[in-house]
PDB file of C-alpha atoms in Angstrom:
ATOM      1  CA  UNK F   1      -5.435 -14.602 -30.894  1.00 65.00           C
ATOM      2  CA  UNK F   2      -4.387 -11.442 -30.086  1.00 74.00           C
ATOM      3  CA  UNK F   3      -3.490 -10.424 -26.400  1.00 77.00           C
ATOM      4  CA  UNK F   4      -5.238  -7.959 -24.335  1.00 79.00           C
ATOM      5  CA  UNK F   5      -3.478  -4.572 -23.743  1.00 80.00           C
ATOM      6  CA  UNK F   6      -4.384  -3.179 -20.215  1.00 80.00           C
ATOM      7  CA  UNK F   7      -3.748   0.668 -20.052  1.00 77.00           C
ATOM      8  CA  UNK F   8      -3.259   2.053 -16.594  1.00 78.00           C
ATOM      9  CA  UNK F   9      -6.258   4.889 -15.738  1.00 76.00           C
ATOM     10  CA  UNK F  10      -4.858   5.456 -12.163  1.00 77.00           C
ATOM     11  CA  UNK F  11      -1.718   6.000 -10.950  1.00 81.00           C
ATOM     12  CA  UNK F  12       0.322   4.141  -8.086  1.00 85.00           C
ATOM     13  CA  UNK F  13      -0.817   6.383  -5.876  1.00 85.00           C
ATOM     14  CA  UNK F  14      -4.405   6.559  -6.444  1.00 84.00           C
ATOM     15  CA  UNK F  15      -3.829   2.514  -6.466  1.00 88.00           C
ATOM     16  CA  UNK F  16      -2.562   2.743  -2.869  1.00 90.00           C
ATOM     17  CA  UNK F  17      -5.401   4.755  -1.640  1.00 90.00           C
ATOM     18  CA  UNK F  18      -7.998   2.664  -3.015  1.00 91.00           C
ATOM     19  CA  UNK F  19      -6.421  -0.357  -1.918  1.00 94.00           C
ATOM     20  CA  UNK F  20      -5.858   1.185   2.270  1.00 94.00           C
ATOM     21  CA  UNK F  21      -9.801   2.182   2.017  1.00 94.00           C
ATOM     22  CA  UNK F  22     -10.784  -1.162   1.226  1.00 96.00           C
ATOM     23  CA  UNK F  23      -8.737  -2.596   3.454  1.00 96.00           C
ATOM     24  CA  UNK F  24     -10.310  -0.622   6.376  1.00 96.00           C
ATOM     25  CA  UNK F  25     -13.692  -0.925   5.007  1.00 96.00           C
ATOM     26  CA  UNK F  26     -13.117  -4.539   5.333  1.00 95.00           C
ATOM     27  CA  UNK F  27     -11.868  -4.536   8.862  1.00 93.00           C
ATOM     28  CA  UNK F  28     -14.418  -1.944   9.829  1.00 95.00           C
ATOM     29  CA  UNK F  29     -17.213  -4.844   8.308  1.00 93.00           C
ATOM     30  CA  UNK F  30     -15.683  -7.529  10.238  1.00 89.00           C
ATOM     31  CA  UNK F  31     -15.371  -5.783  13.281  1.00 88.00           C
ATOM     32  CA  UNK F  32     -18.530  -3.961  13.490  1.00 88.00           C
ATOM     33  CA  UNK F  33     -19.902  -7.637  13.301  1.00 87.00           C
ATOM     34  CA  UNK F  34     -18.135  -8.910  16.336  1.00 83.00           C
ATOM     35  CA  UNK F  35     -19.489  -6.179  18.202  1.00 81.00           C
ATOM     36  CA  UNK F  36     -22.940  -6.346  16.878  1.00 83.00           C
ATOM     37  CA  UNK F  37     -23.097 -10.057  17.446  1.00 83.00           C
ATOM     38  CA  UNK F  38     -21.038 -10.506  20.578  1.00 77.00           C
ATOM     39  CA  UNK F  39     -21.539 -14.130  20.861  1.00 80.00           C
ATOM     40  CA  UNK F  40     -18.776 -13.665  17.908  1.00 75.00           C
ATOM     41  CA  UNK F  41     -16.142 -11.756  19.769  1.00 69.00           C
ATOM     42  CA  UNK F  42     -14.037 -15.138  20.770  1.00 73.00           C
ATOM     43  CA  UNK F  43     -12.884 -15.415  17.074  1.00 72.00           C
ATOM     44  CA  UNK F  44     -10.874 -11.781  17.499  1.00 68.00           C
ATOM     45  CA  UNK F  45     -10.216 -12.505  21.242  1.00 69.00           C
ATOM     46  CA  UNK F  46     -13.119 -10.787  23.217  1.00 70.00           C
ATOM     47  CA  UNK F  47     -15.590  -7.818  22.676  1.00 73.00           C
ATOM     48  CA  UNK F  48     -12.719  -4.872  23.784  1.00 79.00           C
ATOM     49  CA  UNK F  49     -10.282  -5.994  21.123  1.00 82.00           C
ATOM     50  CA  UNK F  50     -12.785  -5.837  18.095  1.00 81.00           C
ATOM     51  CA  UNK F  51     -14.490  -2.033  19.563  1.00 86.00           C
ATOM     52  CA  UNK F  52     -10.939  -1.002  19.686  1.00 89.00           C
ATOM     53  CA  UNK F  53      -9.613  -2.131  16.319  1.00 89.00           C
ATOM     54  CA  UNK F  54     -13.046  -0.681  15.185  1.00 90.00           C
ATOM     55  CA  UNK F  55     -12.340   2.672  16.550  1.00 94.00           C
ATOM     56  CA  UNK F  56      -8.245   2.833  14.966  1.00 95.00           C
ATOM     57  CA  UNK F  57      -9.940   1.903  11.376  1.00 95.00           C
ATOM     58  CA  UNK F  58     -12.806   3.977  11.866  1.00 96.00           C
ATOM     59  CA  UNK F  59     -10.147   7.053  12.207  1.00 96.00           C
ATOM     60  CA  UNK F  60      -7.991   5.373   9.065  1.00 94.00           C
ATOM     61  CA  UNK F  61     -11.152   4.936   6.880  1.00 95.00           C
ATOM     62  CA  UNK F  62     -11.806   9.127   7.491  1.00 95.00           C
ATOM     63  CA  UNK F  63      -8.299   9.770   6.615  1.00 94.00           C
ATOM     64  CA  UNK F  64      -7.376   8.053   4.072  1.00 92.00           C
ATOM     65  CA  UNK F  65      -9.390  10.421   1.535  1.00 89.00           C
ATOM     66  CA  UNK F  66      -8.169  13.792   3.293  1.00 91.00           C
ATOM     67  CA  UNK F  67      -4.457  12.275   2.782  1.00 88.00           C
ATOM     68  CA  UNK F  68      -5.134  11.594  -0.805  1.00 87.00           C
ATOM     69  CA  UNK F  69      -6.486  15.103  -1.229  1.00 89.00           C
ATOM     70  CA  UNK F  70      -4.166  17.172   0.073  1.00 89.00           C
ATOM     71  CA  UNK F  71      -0.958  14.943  -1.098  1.00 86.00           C
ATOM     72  CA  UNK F  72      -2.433  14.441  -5.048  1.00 86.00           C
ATOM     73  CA  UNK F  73      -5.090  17.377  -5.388  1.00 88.00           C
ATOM     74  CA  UNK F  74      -4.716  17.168  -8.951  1.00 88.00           C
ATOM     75  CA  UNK F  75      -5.183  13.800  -9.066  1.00 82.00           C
ATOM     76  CA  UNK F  76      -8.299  14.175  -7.398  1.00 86.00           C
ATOM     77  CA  UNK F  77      -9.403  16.290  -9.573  1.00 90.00           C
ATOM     78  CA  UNK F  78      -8.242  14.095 -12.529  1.00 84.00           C
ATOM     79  CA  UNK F  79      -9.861  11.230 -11.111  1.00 80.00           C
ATOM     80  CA  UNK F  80     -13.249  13.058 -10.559  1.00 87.00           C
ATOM     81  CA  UNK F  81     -13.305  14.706 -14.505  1.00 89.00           C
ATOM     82  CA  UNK F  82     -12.726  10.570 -15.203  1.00 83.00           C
ATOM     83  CA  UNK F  83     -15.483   8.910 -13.275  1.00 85.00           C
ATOM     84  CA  UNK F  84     -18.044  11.989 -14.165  1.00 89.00           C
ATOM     85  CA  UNK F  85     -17.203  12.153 -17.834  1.00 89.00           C
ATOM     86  CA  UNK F  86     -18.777   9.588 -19.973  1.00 88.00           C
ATOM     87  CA  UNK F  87     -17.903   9.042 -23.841  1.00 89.00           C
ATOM     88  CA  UNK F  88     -18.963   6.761 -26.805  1.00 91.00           C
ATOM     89  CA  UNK F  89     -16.010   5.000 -25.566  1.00 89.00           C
ATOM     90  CA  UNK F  90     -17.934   4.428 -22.348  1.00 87.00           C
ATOM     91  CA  UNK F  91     -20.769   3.147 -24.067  1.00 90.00           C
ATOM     92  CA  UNK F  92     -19.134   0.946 -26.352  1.00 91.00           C
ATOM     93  CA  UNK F  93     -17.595  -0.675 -23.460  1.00 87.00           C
ATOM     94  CA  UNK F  94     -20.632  -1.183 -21.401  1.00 90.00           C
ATOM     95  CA  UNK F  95     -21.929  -2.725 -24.295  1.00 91.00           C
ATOM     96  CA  UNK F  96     -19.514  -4.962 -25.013  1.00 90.00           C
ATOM     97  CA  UNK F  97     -18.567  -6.119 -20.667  1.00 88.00           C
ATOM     98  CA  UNK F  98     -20.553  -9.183 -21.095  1.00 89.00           C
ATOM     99  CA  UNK F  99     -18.199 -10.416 -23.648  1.00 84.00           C
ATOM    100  CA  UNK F 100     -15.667 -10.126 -21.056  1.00 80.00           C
ATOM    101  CA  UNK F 101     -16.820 -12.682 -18.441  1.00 71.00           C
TER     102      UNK F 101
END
């Protein structure tokens, strides 16, 4: 059997960006429950803690795509000309993802 070959598309950069959105987004999720559902606020230590860790993320999940664009505009660009341009390669994959699982 042979082994799989992975071939880096993104850089560490683009890596690092991805990874601090999600990380907000998550907080952002979790936080934006414990206000919504206050009854929840004990597990982050009251209502005031979770609005204002809300608020901080809020602020990092709207900069964290203005930082990557004006520190890596050509990888912006780069990454945009990647996810809008599809190829048989594309297709060939899609068609064989189910093997994958």
């Amino acid at each position: 059997m042979r082994a799989r070959q992975e071939i880096p598309i993104y850089n560490f950069q683009q890596r690092t960006v991805h990874w601090a959105h999600t990380v907000a987004f998550i907080l952002l999720l979790i936080t934006g429950l414990l206000v919504f559902v206050p009854s929840l606020s004990f597990l982050m230590g009251g209502t005031a803690i979770s609005r204002y860790i809300h608020r901080v993320f809020a602020v990092v999940y709207m900069i964290v795509p203005f930082f990557f664009l004006f520190t890596d505009s050509e990888g912006v660009r780069s990454s945009l000309r990647t996810i809008f341009t599809w190829n048989g390669d594309d297709v060939r994959w899609l068609k064989a993802a189910p093997g994958y699982g």
